[in-house]
Short mmCIF file of C-alpha atoms and ligand atoms in Angstrom, two decimals:
data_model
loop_
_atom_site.label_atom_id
_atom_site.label_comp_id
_atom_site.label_asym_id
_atom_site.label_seq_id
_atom_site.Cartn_x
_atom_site.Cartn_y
_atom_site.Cartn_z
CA UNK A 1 -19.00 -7.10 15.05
CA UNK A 2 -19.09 -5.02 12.33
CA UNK A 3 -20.51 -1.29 13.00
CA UNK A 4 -23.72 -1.19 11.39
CA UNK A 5 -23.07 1.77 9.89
CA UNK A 6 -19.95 0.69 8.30
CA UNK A 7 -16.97 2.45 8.16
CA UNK A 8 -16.03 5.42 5.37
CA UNK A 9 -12.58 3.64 4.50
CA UNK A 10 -12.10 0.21 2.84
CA UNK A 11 -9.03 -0.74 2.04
CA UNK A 12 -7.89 -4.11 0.26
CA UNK A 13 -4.80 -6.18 -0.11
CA UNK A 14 -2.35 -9.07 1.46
CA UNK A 15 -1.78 -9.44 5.34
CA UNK A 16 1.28 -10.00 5.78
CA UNK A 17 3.70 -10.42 8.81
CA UNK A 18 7.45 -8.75 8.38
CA UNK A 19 10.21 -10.84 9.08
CA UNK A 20 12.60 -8.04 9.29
CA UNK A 21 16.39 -7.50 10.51
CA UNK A 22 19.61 -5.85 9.42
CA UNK A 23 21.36 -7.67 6.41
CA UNK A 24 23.99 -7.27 4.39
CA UNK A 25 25.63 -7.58 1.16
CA UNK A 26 26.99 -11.34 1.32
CA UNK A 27 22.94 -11.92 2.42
CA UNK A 28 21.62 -9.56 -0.62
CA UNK A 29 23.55 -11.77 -2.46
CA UNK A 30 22.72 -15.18 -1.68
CA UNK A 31 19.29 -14.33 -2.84
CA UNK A 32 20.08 -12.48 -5.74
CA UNK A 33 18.09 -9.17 -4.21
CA UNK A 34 18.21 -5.59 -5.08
CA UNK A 35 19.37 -3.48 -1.59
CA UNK A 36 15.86 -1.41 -1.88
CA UNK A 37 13.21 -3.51 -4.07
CA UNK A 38 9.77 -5.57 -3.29
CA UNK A 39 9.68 -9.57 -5.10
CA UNK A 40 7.60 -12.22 -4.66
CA UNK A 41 10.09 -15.36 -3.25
CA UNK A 42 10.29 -18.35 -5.30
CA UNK A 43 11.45 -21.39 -4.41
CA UNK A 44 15.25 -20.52 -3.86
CA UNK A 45 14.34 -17.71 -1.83
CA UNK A 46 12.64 -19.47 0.98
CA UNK A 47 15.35 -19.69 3.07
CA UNK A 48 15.30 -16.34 3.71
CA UNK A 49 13.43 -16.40 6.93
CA UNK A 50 15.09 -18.47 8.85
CA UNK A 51 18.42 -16.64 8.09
CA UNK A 52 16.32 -13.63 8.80
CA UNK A 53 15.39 -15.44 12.58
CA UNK A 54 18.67 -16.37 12.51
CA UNK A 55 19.84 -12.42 12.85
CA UNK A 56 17.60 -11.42 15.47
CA UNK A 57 15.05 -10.50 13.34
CA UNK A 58 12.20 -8.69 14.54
CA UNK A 59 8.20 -9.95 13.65
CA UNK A 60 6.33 -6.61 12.86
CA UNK A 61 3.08 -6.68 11.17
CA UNK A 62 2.97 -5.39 7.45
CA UNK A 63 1.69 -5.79 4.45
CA UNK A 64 1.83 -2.48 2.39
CA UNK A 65 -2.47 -1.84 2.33
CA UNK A 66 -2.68 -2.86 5.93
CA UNK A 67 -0.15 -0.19 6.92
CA UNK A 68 -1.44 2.27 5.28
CA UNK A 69 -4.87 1.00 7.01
CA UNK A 70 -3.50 1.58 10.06
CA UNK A 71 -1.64 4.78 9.25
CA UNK A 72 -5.58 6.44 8.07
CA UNK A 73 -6.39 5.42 11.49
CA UNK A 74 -4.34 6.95 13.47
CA UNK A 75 -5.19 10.12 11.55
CA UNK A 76 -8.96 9.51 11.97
CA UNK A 77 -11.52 9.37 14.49
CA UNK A 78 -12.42 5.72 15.82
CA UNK A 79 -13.93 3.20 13.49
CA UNK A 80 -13.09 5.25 10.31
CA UNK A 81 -11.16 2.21 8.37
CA UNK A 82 -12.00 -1.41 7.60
CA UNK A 83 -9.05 -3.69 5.85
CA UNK A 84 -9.79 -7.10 4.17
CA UNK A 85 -7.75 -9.88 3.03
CA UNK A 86 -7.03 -12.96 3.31
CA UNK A 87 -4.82 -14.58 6.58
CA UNK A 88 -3.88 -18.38 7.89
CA UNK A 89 -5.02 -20.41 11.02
CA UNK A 90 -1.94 -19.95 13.17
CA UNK A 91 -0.02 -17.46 15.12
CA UNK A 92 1.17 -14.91 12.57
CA UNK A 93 -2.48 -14.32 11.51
CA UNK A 94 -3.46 -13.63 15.65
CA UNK A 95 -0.63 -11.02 15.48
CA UNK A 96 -1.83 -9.28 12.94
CA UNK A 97 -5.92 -9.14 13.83
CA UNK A 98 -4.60 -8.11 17.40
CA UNK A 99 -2.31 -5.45 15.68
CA UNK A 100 -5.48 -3.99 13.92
CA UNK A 101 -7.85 -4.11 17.04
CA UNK A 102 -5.26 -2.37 19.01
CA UNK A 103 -4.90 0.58 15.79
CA UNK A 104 -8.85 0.66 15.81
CA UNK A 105 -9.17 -1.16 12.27
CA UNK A 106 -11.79 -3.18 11.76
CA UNK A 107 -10.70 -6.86 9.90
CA UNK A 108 -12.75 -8.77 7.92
CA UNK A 109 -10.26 -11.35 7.22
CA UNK A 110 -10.86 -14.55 5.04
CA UNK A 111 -9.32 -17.33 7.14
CA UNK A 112 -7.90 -20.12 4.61
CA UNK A 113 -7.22 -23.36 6.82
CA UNK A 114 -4.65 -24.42 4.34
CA UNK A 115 -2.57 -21.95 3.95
CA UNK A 116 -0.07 -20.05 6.65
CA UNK A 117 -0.43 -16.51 7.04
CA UNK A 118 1.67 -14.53 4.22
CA UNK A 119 5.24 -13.37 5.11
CA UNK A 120 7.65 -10.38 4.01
CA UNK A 121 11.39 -11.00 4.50
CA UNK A 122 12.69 -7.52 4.89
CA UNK A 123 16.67 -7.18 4.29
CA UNK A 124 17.58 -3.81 6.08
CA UNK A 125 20.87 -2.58 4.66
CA UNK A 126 21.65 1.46 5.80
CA UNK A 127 18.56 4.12 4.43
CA UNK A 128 17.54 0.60 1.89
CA UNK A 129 15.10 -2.53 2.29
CA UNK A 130 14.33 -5.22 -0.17
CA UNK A 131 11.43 -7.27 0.97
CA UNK A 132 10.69 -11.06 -0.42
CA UNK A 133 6.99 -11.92 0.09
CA UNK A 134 5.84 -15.58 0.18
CA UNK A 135 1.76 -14.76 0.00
CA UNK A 136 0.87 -18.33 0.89
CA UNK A 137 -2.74 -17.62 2.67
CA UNK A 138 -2.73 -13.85 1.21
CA UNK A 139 -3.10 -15.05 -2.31
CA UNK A 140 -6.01 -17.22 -1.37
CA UNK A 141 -8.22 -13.85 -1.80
CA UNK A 142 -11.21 -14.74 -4.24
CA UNK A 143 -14.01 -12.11 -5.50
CA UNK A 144 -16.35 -14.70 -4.21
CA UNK A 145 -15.12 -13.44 -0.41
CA UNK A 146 -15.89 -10.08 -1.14
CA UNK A 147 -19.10 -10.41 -2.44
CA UNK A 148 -20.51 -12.22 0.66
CA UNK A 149 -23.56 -10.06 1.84
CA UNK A 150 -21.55 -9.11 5.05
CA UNK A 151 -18.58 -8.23 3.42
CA UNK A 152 -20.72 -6.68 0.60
CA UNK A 153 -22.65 -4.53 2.78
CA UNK A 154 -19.45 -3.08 4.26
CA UNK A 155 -17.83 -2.36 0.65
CA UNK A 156 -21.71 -0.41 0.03
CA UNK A 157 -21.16 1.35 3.44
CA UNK A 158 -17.93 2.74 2.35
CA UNK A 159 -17.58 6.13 0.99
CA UNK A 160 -13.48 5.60 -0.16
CA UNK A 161 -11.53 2.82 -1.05
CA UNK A 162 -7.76 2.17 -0.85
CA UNK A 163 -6.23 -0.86 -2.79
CA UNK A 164 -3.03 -1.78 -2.91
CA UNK A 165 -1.24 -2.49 -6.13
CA UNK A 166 0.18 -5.91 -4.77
CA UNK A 167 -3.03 -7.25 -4.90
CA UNK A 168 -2.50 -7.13 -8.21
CA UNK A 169 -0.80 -10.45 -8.09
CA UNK A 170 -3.76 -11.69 -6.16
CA UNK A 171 -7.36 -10.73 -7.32
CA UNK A 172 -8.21 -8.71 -9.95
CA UNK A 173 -11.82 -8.92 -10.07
CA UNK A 174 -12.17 -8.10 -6.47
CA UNK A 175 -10.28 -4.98 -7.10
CA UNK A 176 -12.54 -3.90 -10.43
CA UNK A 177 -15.47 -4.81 -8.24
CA UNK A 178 -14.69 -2.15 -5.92
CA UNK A 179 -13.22 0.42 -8.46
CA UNK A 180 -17.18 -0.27 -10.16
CA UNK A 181 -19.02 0.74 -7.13
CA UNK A 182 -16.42 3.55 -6.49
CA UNK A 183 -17.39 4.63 -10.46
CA UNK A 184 -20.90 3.75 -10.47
CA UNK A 185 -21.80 6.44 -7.05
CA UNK A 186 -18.57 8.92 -7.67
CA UNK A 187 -16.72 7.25 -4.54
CA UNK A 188 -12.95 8.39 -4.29
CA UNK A 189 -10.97 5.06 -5.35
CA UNK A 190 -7.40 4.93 -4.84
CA UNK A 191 -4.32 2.88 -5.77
CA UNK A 192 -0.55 2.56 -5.11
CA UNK A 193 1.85 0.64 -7.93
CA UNK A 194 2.87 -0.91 -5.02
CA UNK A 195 6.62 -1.83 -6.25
CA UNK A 196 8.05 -1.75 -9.86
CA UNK A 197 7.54 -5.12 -10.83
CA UNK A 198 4.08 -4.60 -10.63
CA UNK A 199 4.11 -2.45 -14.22
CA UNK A 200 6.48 -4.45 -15.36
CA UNK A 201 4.89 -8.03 -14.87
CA UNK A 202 1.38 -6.94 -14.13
CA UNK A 203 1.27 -4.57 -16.69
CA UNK A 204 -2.05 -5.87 -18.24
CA UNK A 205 -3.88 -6.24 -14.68
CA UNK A 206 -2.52 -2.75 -13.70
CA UNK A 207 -4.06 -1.44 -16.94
CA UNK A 208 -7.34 -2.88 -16.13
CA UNK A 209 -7.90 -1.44 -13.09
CA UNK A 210 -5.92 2.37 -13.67
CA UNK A 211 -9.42 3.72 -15.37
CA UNK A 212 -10.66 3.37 -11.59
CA UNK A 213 -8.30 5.38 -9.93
CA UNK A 214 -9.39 8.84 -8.82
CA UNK A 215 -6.02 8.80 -6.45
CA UNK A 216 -2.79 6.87 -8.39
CA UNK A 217 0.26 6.88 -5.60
CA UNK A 218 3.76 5.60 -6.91
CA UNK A 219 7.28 6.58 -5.77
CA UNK A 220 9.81 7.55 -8.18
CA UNK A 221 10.95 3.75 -9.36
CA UNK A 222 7.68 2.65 -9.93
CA UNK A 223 6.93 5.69 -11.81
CA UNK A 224 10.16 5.55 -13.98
CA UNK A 225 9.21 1.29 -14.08
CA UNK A 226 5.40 2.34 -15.61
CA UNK A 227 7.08 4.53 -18.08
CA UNK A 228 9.34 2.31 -19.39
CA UNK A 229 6.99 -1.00 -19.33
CA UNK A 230 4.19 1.45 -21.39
CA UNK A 231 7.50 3.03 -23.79
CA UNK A 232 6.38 6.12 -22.88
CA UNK A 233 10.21 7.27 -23.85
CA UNK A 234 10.53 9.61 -20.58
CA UNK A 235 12.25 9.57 -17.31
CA UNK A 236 11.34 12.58 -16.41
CA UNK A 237 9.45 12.40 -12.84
CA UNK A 238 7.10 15.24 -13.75
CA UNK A 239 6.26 14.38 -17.53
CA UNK A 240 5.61 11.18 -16.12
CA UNK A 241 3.16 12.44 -13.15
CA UNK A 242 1.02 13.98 -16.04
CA UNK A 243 0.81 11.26 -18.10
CA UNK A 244 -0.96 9.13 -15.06
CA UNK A 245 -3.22 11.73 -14.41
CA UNK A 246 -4.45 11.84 -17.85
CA UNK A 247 -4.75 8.12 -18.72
CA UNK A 248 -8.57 7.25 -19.30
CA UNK A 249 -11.18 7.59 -16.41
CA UNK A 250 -13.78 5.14 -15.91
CA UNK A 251 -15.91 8.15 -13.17
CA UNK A 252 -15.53 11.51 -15.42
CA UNK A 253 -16.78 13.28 -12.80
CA UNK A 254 -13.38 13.03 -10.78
CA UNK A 255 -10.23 14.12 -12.28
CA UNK A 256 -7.41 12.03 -11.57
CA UNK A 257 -4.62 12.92 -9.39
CA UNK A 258 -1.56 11.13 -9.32
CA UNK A 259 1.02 11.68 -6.55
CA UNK A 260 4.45 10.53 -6.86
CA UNK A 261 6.55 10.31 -3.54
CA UNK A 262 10.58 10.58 -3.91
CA UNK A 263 11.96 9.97 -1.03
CA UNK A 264 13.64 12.93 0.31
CA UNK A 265 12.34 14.52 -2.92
CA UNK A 266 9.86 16.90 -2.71
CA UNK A 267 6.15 14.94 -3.68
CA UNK A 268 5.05 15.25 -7.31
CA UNK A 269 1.76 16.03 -7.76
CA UNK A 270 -0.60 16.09 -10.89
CA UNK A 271 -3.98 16.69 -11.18
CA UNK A 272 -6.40 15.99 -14.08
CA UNK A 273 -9.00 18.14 -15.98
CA UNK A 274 -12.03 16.90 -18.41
CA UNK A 275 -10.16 19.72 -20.66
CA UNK A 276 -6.51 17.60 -20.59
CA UNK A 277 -5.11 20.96 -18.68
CA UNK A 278 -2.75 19.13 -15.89
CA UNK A 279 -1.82 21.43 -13.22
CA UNK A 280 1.62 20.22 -11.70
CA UNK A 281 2.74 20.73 -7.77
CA UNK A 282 5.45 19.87 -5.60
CA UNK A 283 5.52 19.52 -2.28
CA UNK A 284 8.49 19.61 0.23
CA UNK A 285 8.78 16.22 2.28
CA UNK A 286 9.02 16.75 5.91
CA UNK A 287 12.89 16.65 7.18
CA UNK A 288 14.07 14.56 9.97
CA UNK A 289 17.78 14.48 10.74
CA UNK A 290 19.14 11.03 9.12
CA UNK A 291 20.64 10.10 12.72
CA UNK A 292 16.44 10.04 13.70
CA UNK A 293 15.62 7.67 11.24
CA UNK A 294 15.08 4.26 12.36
CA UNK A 295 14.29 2.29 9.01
CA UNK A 296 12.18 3.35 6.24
CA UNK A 297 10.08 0.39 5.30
CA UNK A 298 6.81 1.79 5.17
CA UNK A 299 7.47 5.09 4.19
CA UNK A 300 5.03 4.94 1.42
CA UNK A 301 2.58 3.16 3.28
CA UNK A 302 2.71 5.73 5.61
CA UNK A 303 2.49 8.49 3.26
CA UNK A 304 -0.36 6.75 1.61
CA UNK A 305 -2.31 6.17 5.28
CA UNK A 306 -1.52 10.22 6.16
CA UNK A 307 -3.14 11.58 2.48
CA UNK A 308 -6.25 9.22 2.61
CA UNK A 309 -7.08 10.28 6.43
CA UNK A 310 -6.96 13.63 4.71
CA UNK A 311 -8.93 12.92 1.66
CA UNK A 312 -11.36 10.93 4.24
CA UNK A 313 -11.60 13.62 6.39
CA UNK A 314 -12.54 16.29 3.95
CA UNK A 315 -9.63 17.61 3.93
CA UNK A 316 -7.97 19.68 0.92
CA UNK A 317 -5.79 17.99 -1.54
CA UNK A 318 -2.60 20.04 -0.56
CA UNK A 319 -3.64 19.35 3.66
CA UNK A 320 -3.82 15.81 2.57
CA UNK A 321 -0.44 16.20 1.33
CA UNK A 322 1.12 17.25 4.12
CA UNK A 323 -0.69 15.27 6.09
CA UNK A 324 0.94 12.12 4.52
CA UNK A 325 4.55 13.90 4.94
CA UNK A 326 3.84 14.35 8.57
CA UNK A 327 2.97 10.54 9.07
CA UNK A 328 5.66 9.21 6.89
CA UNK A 329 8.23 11.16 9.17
CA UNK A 330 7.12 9.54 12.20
CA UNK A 331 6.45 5.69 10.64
CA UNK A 332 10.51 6.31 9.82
CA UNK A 333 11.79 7.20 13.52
CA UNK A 334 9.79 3.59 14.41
CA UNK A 335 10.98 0.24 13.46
CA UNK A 336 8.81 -1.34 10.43
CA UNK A 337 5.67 0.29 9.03
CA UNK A 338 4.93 1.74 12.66
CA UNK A 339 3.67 4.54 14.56
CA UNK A 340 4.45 6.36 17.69
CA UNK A 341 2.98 4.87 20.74
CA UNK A 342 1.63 7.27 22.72
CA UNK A 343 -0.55 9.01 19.63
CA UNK A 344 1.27 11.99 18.38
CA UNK A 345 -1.30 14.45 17.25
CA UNK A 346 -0.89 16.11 13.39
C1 26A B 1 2.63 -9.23 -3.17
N1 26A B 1 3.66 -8.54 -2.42
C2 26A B 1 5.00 -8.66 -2.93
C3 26A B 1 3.34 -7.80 -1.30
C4 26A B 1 4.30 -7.15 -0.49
C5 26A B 1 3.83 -6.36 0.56
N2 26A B 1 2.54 -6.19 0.84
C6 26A B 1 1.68 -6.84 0.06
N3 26A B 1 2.04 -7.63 -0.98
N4 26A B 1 5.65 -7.11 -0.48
C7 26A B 1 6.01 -6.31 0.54
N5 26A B 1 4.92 -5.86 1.17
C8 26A B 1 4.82 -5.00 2.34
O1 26A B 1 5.31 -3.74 2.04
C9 26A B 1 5.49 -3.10 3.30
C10 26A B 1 6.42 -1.93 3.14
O2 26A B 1 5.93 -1.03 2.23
C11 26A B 1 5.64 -5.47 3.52
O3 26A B 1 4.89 -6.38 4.30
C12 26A B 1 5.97 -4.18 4.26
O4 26A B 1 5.26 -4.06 5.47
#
């Protein structure tokens, strides 16, 4: 049951379950993959998974949104986050409502009976993954879902939304109907690029949405990918950070800050004015010693989970920061987009 007074965060994208183990290059190879990238599989990639099961590989819930769903969380005091999308009838979808319930998010899944449940192939090879997504029931998401009254009323309830860019592949007009009622009562509306080929072969339905954004995340390749899909002429991490923040605003009454994660890196962070002044920080990640890290998918999901429990939580834009460094340190000493068991405390 839904909490009838609804929950502050709602966040949007594609369950997915991970079907992650420890590759390497013969298997990066065979499916023509990148060592650290994010596809969607077509047909010649679907054998991925079973040669995936077929080295041990480990089933860990994911999808990028619903990580970071569950990263805000753990941050936040109970009942603080909602996630929607779209899963299957069958085993894979249990795993990940269970998964939720026991992080304290609230689901309001679409259940498509003929469809599985979406799934991520993650290729772990050293510090690197490259994950092949087959969104089967994920990209059965349709505005119509959101816009039933229950689901409605929970999207009116919410005081902050989280999208992330992947569903860019799957819905558009669910994700402009939540950047309108972010706009139209000056609700803090965020967005990740998600993965590089979503400027580069989503360019037009990135576009559309951007104006929404109050909160624009990307890492350094998707930045660098946006620049070069909108000729911007500049690979310069910083020039590029200002440019986001001061593409066109649908809610003038926000500026827009976008963040840009860099691994190691220290963050990039750029923030907006109605007078086109961009102030410019950077912030230093949070070291762990390489030996402690276990893998790094999720990093940015983690990141992403830590800053919004901070934005949700009233919390200053520099906390918020940090608070997103802290969580990505521990989601990388766990397997997959995970966080300690018992809580740690920020
Ligand atoms: C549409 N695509 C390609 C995707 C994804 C995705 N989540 C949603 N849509 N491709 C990979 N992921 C998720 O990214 C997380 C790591 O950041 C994986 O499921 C993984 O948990």
């Amino acid at each position: 049951m839904a909490a009838a007074q609804g929950y502050p965060l709602l966040c949007l994208e594609n369950p997915l379950l991970d079907i992650q183990a420890r590759g390497d290059a013969a298997l990066l190879e065979k499916y023509r993959l990148k060592e650290n990238d994010a596809i969607l599989a077509e047909d010649q990639h679907m054998g991925i998974y079973e040669d995936l099961l077929a080295r041990d590989a480990k089933l860990i819930p994911g999808g990028a949104a619903q990580n970071t769903a569950r990263g805000a969380q753990y941050m936040l005091p109970e009942q603080s986050v909602v996630y929607i999308g779209c899963i299957g009838k069958d085993k894979f979808g249990d795993i990940l409502k269970k998964t939720c319930e026991e992080a304290g998010v609230h689901t309001e899944y679409r259940v498509d009976e003929s469809q599985p449940t979406g799934k991520c192939g993650v290729v772990i090879t050293g510090h690197n993954r490259s994950m092949c997504t087959h969104l089967a029931a994920a990209n059965e998401y349709k505005i119509e879902h959101l816009k039933q009254p229950e689901i409605w009323s929970l999207v009116e309830k919410a005081k902050f939304y989280y999208v992330g860019g992947y569903h860019l592949t799957v819905c558009v007009p669910a994700i402009i109907a939540l950047g309108e009622e972010a706009a139209a009562k000056n609700k803090p509306f965020m967005l990740s690029l998600s993965a590089p080929f979503i400027p580069q072969f989503f360019k037009e339905q990135l576009d559309s949405v951007l104006p929404y954004t109050d909160y624009t995340f990307c890492n350094e390749t998707e930045a660098l990918a946006y620049s070069e899909s909108h000729q911007w002429g500049t690979e310069d991490i910083v020039e590029i950070a200002k440019k986001l923040a001061q593409l066109p605003k649908q809610n003038t009454q926000r500026p827009r800050v976008a963040i840009v994660t860099q691994g190691t890196e220290p963050t990039v962070v750029a923030i907006g004015s109605p007078a086109g002044v961009i102030e410019v920080k950077e912030f230093k990640v949070h070291e762990i010693s390489k030996d402690a890290i276990n893998d790094t998918n999720g990093a940015g999901d983690a990141f992403a989970g830590g800053f919004c429990a901070g934005i949700v939580g009233g919390k200053s834009l520099d906390d918020s920061v940090d608070m997103g460094q802290w969580l990505a340190s521990k989601s990388i000493q766990e397997l997959g987009p995970s966080f300690p068991f018992p809580k740690q405390t920020y």
